Coordinates of N, CA and C in Angstrom, one line a residue:
A783 N -36.2 -63.3 36.9 CA -36.2 -62.3 38.0 C -35.9 -61.0 37.5
L784 N -36.4 -60.0 38.1 CA -36.1 -58.6 37.8 C -35.3 -58.0 38.9
R785 N -34.3 -57.1 38.6 CA -33.6 -56.4 39.6 C -34.2 -55.1 39.8
L786 N -34.8 -54.8 41.0 CA -35.6 -53.7 41.3 C -34.9 -52.7 42.3
T787 N -35.3 -51.5 42.2 CA -34.9 -50.5 43.2 C -36.0 -50.3 44.2
E788 N -37.2 -50.2 43.7 CA -38.4 -50.0 44.6 C -39.7 -50.2 43.8
T789 N -40.7 -50.4 44.6 CA -42.1 -50.3 44.0 C -42.9 -49.4 44.9
F790 N -43.7 -48.6 44.3 CA -44.5 -47.6 45.1 C -45.7 -47.1 44.3
H791 N -46.6 -46.6 45.1 CA -47.9 -46.0 44.5 C -47.6 -44.5 44.2
S792 N -48.3 -44.0 43.2 CA -48.2 -42.6 42.9 C -49.6 -42.1 42.5
I793 N -50.0 -40.9 42.9 CA -51.2 -40.4 42.4 C -51.0 -39.5 41.2
Q794 N -49.8 -39.5 40.7 CA -49.5 -38.7 39.6 C -48.8 -39.5 38.5
G795 N -49.4 -39.5 37.3 CA -48.8 -40.3 36.2 C -47.6 -39.6 35.6
E796 N -47.2 -40.0 34.4 CA -46.1 -39.4 33.7 C -46.6 -39.0 32.3
G797 N -45.9 -38.0 31.8 CA -46.2 -37.6 30.4 C -47.6 -37.4 30.0
T798 N -48.1 -38.1 29.0 CA -49.4 -37.9 28.5 C -50.4 -38.6 29.4
L799 N -50.0 -39.3 30.4 CA -50.9 -39.9 31.3 C -50.9 -39.2 32.7
I800 N -50.6 -37.9 32.7 CA -50.6 -37.1 33.9 C -51.9 -37.2 34.6
G801 N -51.9 -37.4 35.9 CA -53.1 -37.4 36.7 C -53.7 -38.8 36.8
I802 N -53.2 -39.8 36.1 CA -53.7 -41.2 36.2 C -52.9 -41.9 37.3
P803 N -53.6 -42.4 38.3 CA -53.0 -43.1 39.4 C -52.2 -44.3 38.8
M804 N -51.0 -44.5 39.3 CA -50.1 -45.6 38.8 C -49.4 -46.2 40.0
F805 N -49.1 -47.5 39.8 CA -48.1 -48.2 40.7 C -46.8 -48.3 39.9
F806 N -45.7 -47.8 40.5 CA -44.4 -47.8 39.9 C -43.6 -49.0 40.2
V807 N -43.0 -49.6 39.2 CA -42.0 -50.7 39.4 C -40.8 -50.1 38.8
R808 N -39.8 -49.7 39.7 CA -38.6 -49.1 39.3 C -37.5 -50.1 39.3
T809 N -36.9 -50.3 38.1 CA -35.8 -51.3 37.9 C -34.5 -50.7 38.3
N810 N -33.5 -51.6 38.5 CA -32.2 -51.2 38.8 C -31.3 -51.3 37.5
R811 N -30.3 -50.4 37.4 CA -29.3 -50.4 36.4 C -29.8 -49.5 35.2
C812 N -28.8 -48.8 34.7 CA -29.0 -47.9 33.5 C -27.8 -47.9 32.7
N813 N -27.9 -47.9 31.4 CA -26.7 -47.9 30.5 C -26.3 -46.5 30.1
L814 N -27.1 -45.5 30.6 CA -26.8 -44.1 30.3 C -26.5 -43.4 31.6
R815 N -25.9 -42.2 31.5 CA -25.5 -41.4 32.6 C -25.9 -39.9 32.4
C816 N -27.2 -39.6 32.3 CA -27.7 -38.3 32.0 C -27.2 -37.3 33.1
K817 N -26.8 -36.2 32.8 CA -26.2 -35.2 33.7 C -27.3 -34.8 34.8
W818 N -28.6 -34.8 34.4 CA -29.6 -34.3 35.3 C -30.5 -35.5 35.8
C819 N -30.0 -36.7 35.7 CA -30.8 -37.9 36.1 C -31.4 -37.7 37.5
D820 N -32.7 -38.0 37.6 CA -33.3 -37.9 38.9 C -33.4 -39.2 39.6
S821 N -32.8 -40.3 39.1 CA -32.9 -41.6 39.7 C -31.5 -42.3 39.6
S822 N -30.5 -41.5 39.8 CA -29.1 -42.1 39.8 C -28.9 -43.2 40.9
Y823 N -29.8 -43.2 41.9 CA -29.7 -44.2 42.9 C -30.0 -45.6 42.4
T824 N -30.5 -45.7 41.2 CA -30.8 -47.0 40.6 C -29.6 -47.6 39.9
F825 N -28.5 -46.9 39.9 CA -27.3 -47.3 39.2 C -26.7 -48.5 39.9
Q826 N -26.9 -48.7 41.1 CA -26.3 -49.8 41.9 C -27.3 -50.3 43.0
G827 N -27.0 -51.4 43.6 CA -27.8 -51.9 44.7 C -29.1 -52.5 44.2
G828 N -30.1 -52.3 44.9 CA -31.4 -52.9 44.5 C -31.6 -54.3 45.0
F829 N -32.6 -55.0 44.6 CA -32.9 -56.4 45.1 C -33.6 -57.2 44.0
E830 N -33.4 -58.5 44.0 CA -34.0 -59.4 43.0 C -35.4 -59.7 43.5
K831 N -36.3 -59.8 42.5 CA -37.7 -60.3 42.8 C -38.1 -61.1 41.6
N832 N -38.5 -62.4 41.9 CA -38.9 -63.2 40.8 C -40.2 -62.7 40.2
I833 N -40.4 -63.0 39.0 CA -41.6 -62.5 38.2 C -42.9 -62.9 38.9
Q834 N -43.0 -64.2 39.3 CA -44.3 -64.6 39.9 C -44.6 -63.8 41.2
E835 N -43.6 -63.5 42.0 CA -43.9 -62.6 43.2 C -44.3 -61.2 42.8
L836 N -43.6 -60.7 41.8 CA -43.9 -59.3 41.4 C -45.2 -59.2 40.7
V837 N -45.6 -60.2 39.9 CA -46.9 -60.2 39.3 C -48.0 -60.2 40.3
K838 N -47.8 -61.0 41.4 CA -48.8 -61.1 42.5 C -48.9 -59.8 43.2
E839 N -47.8 -59.2 43.5 CA -47.8 -57.8 44.1 C -48.5 -56.8 43.3
V840 N -48.2 -56.8 42.0 CA -48.8 -55.8 41.1 C -50.3 -56.0 40.9
N841 N -50.7 -57.3 40.8 CA -52.1 -57.6 40.7 C -52.9 -57.3 42.0
G842 N -52.2 -57.1 43.1 CA -52.9 -56.8 44.4 C -53.1 -55.3 44.6
V843 N -52.6 -54.5 43.7 CA -52.8 -53.0 43.9 C -54.0 -52.6 43.2
P844 N -54.6 -51.5 43.6 CA -55.9 -51.0 43.0 C -55.6 -50.3 41.7
E845 N -54.5 -49.8 41.4 CA -54.2 -49.0 40.2 C -54.3 -49.9 39.0
E846 N -55.0 -49.3 38.0 CA -55.1 -50.0 36.7 C -53.8 -49.9 35.9
W847 N -53.1 -48.8 36.1 CA -51.9 -48.6 35.3 C -50.6 -48.9 36.2
I848 N -49.7 -49.6 35.5 CA -48.4 -49.9 36.1 C -47.3 -49.1 35.3
C849 N -46.5 -48.3 36.0 CA -45.4 -47.6 35.3 C -44.1 -48.5 35.5
F850 N -43.6 -49.0 34.4 CA -42.4 -49.8 34.4 C -41.3 -48.9 34.0
T851 N -40.4 -48.6 34.9 CA -39.4 -47.5 34.7 C -38.1 -48.0 35.3
G852 N -37.1 -47.1 35.4 CA -35.8 -47.4 35.9 C -35.2 -46.2 36.5
G853 N -33.9 -46.3 36.4 CA -32.9 -47.0 35.6 C -33.5 -47.1 34.1
E854 N -33.1 -48.2 33.5 CA -33.5 -48.5 32.2 C -34.2 -49.9 32.2
P855 N -35.5 -50.0 32.2 CA -36.2 -51.2 32.3 C -36.0 -52.2 31.2
L856 N -35.6 -51.7 30.0 CA -35.4 -52.7 28.9 C -34.1 -53.5 29.1
L857 N -33.3 -53.1 30.0 CA -32.1 -53.9 30.3 C -32.4 -55.2 31.1
Q858 N -33.6 -55.3 31.6 CA -34.0 -56.4 32.4 C -34.4 -57.6 31.4
R859 N -33.7 -58.7 31.5 CA -33.9 -59.8 30.6 C -35.3 -60.3 30.6
D860 N -36.0 -60.3 31.8 CA -37.3 -60.8 31.9 C -38.4 -59.8 31.7
A861 N -38.0 -58.6 31.2 CA -39.0 -57.5 31.1 C -40.2 -57.9 30.1
P862 N -39.9 -58.5 29.0 CA -41.1 -58.8 28.1 C -42.1 -59.8 28.8
E863 N -41.5 -60.8 29.5 CA -42.4 -61.8 30.2 C -43.2 -61.1 31.3
F864 N -42.5 -60.2 32.0 CA -43.2 -59.5 33.1 C -44.4 -58.7 32.6
I865 N -44.1 -57.9 31.6 CA -45.1 -57.0 31.0 C -46.2 -57.8 30.4
T866 N -45.9 -58.8 29.7 CA -47.0 -59.7 29.1 C -47.9 -60.2 30.2
R867 N -47.3 -60.7 31.2 CA -48.1 -61.3 32.3 C -49.0 -60.3 33.0
I868 N -48.5 -59.1 33.2 CA -49.2 -58.0 33.8 C -50.4 -57.6 32.9
V869 N -50.2 -57.5 31.6 CA -51.2 -57.1 30.7 C -52.3 -58.2 30.6
E870 N -51.8 -59.4 30.6 CA -52.8 -60.6 30.5 C -53.7 -60.6 31.8
S871 N -53.2 -60.0 32.9 CA -54.0 -60.0 34.1 C -55.0 -58.9 34.2
G872 N -55.0 -58.0 33.1 CA -55.9 -56.9 33.1 C -55.4 -55.6 33.4
K873 N -54.1 -55.4 33.7 CA -53.5 -54.1 34.0 C -53.0 -53.5 32.6
K874 N -52.7 -52.2 32.7 CA -52.1 -51.5 31.6 C -50.7 -51.1 32.0
V875 N -49.8 -51.0 31.1 CA -48.4 -50.8 31.5 C -47.8 -49.6 30.6
L876 N -47.3 -48.6 31.4 CA -46.5 -47.5 30.8 C -45.1 -47.9 30.9
I877 N -44.4 -48.1 29.8 CA -43.0 -48.5 29.7 C -42.2 -47.2 29.5
E878 N -41.4 -46.8 30.5 CA -40.5 -45.6 30.3 C -39.1 -46.1 30.0
T879 N -38.6 -45.6 28.8 CA -37.3 -46.0 28.4 C -36.5 -44.8 27.9
G880 N -35.2 -44.9 28.1 CA -34.2 -43.9 27.7 C -34.0 -43.8 26.2
G881 N -34.6 -44.7 25.4 CA -34.5 -44.7 24.0 C -33.3 -45.2 23.3
S882 N -32.3 -45.7 24.1 CA -31.1 -46.2 23.5 C -31.1 -47.7 23.1
L883 N -32.1 -48.4 23.6 CA -32.3 -49.8 23.3 C -33.5 -50.1 22.4
P884 N -33.4 -51.1 21.6 CA -34.6 -51.5 20.7 C -35.8 -51.7 21.5
V885 N -37.0 -51.2 21.0 CA -38.3 -51.4 21.6 C -39.1 -52.5 20.9
H886 N -38.5 -53.1 19.8 CA -39.3 -54.0 19.0 C -40.0 -55.2 19.8
K887 N -39.4 -55.6 20.9 CA -40.0 -56.7 21.7 C -41.2 -56.2 22.4
F888 N -41.4 -54.9 22.6 CA -42.4 -54.4 23.4 C -43.6 -53.8 22.7
V889 N -43.4 -53.4 21.4 CA -44.5 -52.7 20.7 C -45.6 -53.7 20.3
S890 N -45.3 -55.0 20.3 CA -46.3 -56.0 19.9 C -47.2 -56.4 21.1
I891 N -46.8 -55.9 22.3 CA -47.6 -56.2 23.5 C -48.7 -55.2 23.6
T892 N -50.0 -55.7 23.5 CA -51.1 -54.8 23.6 C -51.3 -54.4 25.1
G893 N -52.0 -53.3 25.3 CA -52.2 -52.8 26.7 C -51.0 -52.1 27.2
T894 N -50.1 -51.6 26.3 CA -48.9 -50.9 26.8 C -48.9 -49.5 26.1
V895 N -48.2 -48.6 26.7 CA -47.8 -47.3 26.1 C -46.3 -47.2 26.4
I896 N -45.6 -46.8 25.3 CA -44.1 -46.6 25.5 C -43.9 -45.1 25.5
D897 N -43.2 -44.7 26.6 CA -42.7 -43.3 26.8 C -41.2 -43.4 26.5
M898 N -40.7 -42.9 25.3 CA -39.3 -43.1 25.0 C -38.7 -41.7 24.9
D899 N -37.6 -41.6 25.7 CA -36.8 -40.3 25.7 C -36.0 -40.2 24.4
V900 N -35.9 -39.0 23.9 CA -34.9 -38.6 22.9 C -34.0 -37.6 23.7
K901 N -32.8 -38.1 24.1 CA -32.0 -37.3 24.9 C -31.5 -36.0 24.3
T902 N -31.5 -34.9 25.0 CA -31.1 -33.6 24.5 C -29.7 -33.3 24.9
P903 N -29.1 -32.3 24.4 CA -27.7 -32.0 24.7 C -27.4 -31.8 26.2
S904 N -28.3 -31.2 27.0 CA -28.0 -31.0 28.4 C -27.8 -32.4 29.1
S905 N -28.3 -33.4 28.6 CA -28.2 -34.7 29.2 C -26.8 -35.3 29.1
G906 N -26.1 -34.9 28.0 CA -24.8 -35.5 27.7 C -24.9 -36.8 27.0
E907 N -26.1 -37.2 26.7 CA -26.4 -38.5 26.0 C -27.1 -38.4 24.7
E908 N -27.0 -37.2 24.1 CA -27.9 -37.0 22.9 C -27.5 -37.9 21.7
K909 N -26.4 -38.6 21.7 CA -26.1 -39.5 20.6 C -26.5 -40.9 20.9
S910 N -27.2 -41.1 22.0 CA -27.6 -42.5 22.5 C -28.8 -43.1 21.8
I911 N -29.6 -42.3 21.1 CA -30.9 -42.8 20.6 C -30.7 -43.9 19.6
H912 N -31.6 -44.9 19.7 CA -31.6 -46.0 18.8 C -32.7 -45.6 17.7
L913 N -32.2 -45.0 16.6 CA -33.1 -44.3 15.7 C -34.2 -45.3 15.1
P914 N -33.9 -46.6 14.9 CA -35.0 -47.4 14.3 C -36.3 -47.5 15.2
N915 N -36.1 -47.1 16.5 CA -37.3 -47.1 17.4 C -38.3 -46.1 16.9
L916 N -37.9 -45.0 16.3 CA -38.9 -44.0 15.9 C -40.0 -44.5 15.0
S917 N -39.6 -45.4 14.0 CA -40.6 -45.9 13.1 C -41.3 -47.1 13.7
E918 N -40.9 -47.6 14.8 CA -41.6 -48.7 15.5 C -42.7 -48.3 16.5
L919 N -42.5 -47.1 17.0 CA -43.5 -46.6 18.0 C -44.9 -46.5 17.3
R920 N -45.9 -46.7 18.1 CA -47.3 -46.7 17.7 C -47.9 -45.3 18.0
P921 N -49.0 -45.0 17.3 CA -49.7 -43.8 17.6 C -50.0 -43.5 19.1
S922 N -50.2 -44.6 19.8 CA -50.5 -44.5 21.3 C -49.3 -44.2 22.1
D923 N -48.1 -44.4 21.6 CA -46.8 -44.1 22.3 C -46.5 -42.6 22.2
Y924 N -45.4 -42.3 22.8 CA -44.9 -40.9 22.6 C -43.4 -40.9 22.9
I925 N -42.8 -39.8 22.3 CA -41.4 -39.5 22.5 C -41.3 -38.3 23.4
K926 N -40.3 -38.3 24.3 CA -40.2 -37.2 25.3 C -38.8 -36.5 25.2
F927 N -38.8 -35.2 25.1 CA -37.6 -34.4 25.2 C -37.6 -33.7 26.5
V928 N -36.5 -33.9 27.3 CA -36.4 -33.2 28.6 C -35.6 -31.9 28.2
I929 N -36.2 -30.8 28.5 CA -35.7 -29.5 28.1 C -35.1 -28.7 29.3
Q930 N -33.8 -28.5 29.3 CA -33.2 -27.7 30.3 C -32.9 -26.3 29.9
D931 N -32.7 -26.0 28.6 CA -32.3 -24.7 28.2 C -32.7 -24.5 26.7
E932 N -32.3 -23.4 26.2 CA -32.6 -23.0 24.8 C -32.0 -24.0 23.8
A933 N -30.8 -24.4 24.1 CA -30.1 -25.4 23.2 C -30.9 -26.7 23.1
D934 N -31.5 -27.2 24.2 CA -32.3 -28.4 24.2 C -33.6 -28.2 23.4
Y935 N -34.2 -27.0 23.6 CA -35.4 -26.7 22.8 C -35.1 -26.7 21.3
S936 N -34.0 -26.0 20.9 CA -33.6 -26.0 19.5 C -33.4 -27.4 19.0
Y937 N -32.7 -28.2 19.8 CA -32.4 -29.5 19.4 C -33.6 -30.3 19.2
A938 N -34.6 -30.2 20.1 CA -35.9 -30.9 20.0 C -36.6 -30.5 18.7
K939 N -36.7 -29.2 18.4 CA -37.4 -28.7 17.2 C -36.7 -29.3 16.0
D940 N -35.3 -29.2 15.9 CA -34.6 -29.7 14.8 C -34.8 -31.2 14.6
F941 N -34.8 -31.9 15.7 CA -34.9 -33.4 15.6 C -36.3 -33.7 15.1
I942 N -37.3 -33.1 15.6 CA -38.7 -33.3 15.2 C -38.9 -33.0 13.7
S943 N -38.3 -31.9 13.2 CA -38.3 -31.6 11.8 C -37.6 -32.6 11.0
E944 N -36.4 -33.0 11.4 CA -35.6 -34.0 10.6 C -36.2 -35.3 10.5
Y945 N -36.9 -35.8 11.6 CA -37.4 -37.2 11.6 C -39.0 -37.2 11.5
A946 N -39.6 -36.1 11.0 CA -41.0 -36.0 11.0 C -41.7 -37.2 10.3
T947 N -41.1 -37.7 9.2 CA -41.7 -38.8 8.5 C -41.7 -40.1 9.3
D948 N -40.8 -40.2 10.2 CA -40.6 -41.4 11.0 C -41.5 -41.4 12.3
I949 N -41.9 -40.2 12.7 CA -42.6 -40.1 14.0 C -44.1 -40.1 13.8
R950 N -44.7 -41.2 14.3 CA -46.1 -41.4 14.2 C -46.8 -41.4 15.5
C951 N -46.1 -41.0 16.5 CA -46.6 -41.0 17.9 C -46.6 -39.6 18.4
G952 N -47.1 -39.4 19.7 CA -47.1 -38.1 20.3 C -45.8 -37.6 20.7
I953 N -45.7 -36.4 21.0 CA -44.4 -35.7 21.4 C -44.7 -34.9 22.7
V954 N -43.8 -35.1 23.7 CA -43.9 -34.4 24.9 C -42.6 -33.6 25.1
L955 N -42.7 -32.3 25.5 CA -41.6 -31.6 26.0 C -41.7 -31.4 27.5
Q956 N -40.7 -31.8 28.2 CA -40.8 -31.8 29.7 C -39.6 -31.0 30.2
P957 N -39.9 -30.1 31.2 CA -38.8 -29.3 31.7 C -37.9 -30.2 32.6
A958 N -36.6 -29.9 32.6 CA -35.7 -30.5 33.6 C -35.8 -29.8 34.9
W959 N -35.8 -30.6 35.9 CA -36.0 -30.0 37.3 C -34.6 -30.1 38.0
G960 N -34.4 -29.1 38.8 CA -33.2 -29.1 39.7 C -31.9 -28.7 39.0

């Protein structure tokens, strides 16, 4: 079973998939506490849904892409099984992760794109990154820096420069809202 906050349709994708219609599966719980988090309501509450029910629901939506997000979706014990079953049914999955947990179980699943945050200083979680993830991400994946101020921008530039040999995927700079 997965612990969810909500599922919903969106006509707007995330990151490099902007404009692609997606069905969102938002999980409950997060191991980080970013200062500008836009989904802190996922930190508690939610509801359990078994994988079979959720797969049936997801397969019933018209969207080709499923955004598996959170909270932190990699905290969900059954996440690899859920994603595998969705991909096997013909859907594609965007996995949004905060970057603090290993992605090795997910990079081998074809039909997925990983959107991994590198937390910037304004988040208060800039030390949370699991650095081995950088060399595991595929060219189709991307890392995302949420930029709130000049310090975040400088941090992103320095990070990209320092880890350039490990980064084989796309890079997105996204403004912090609110």
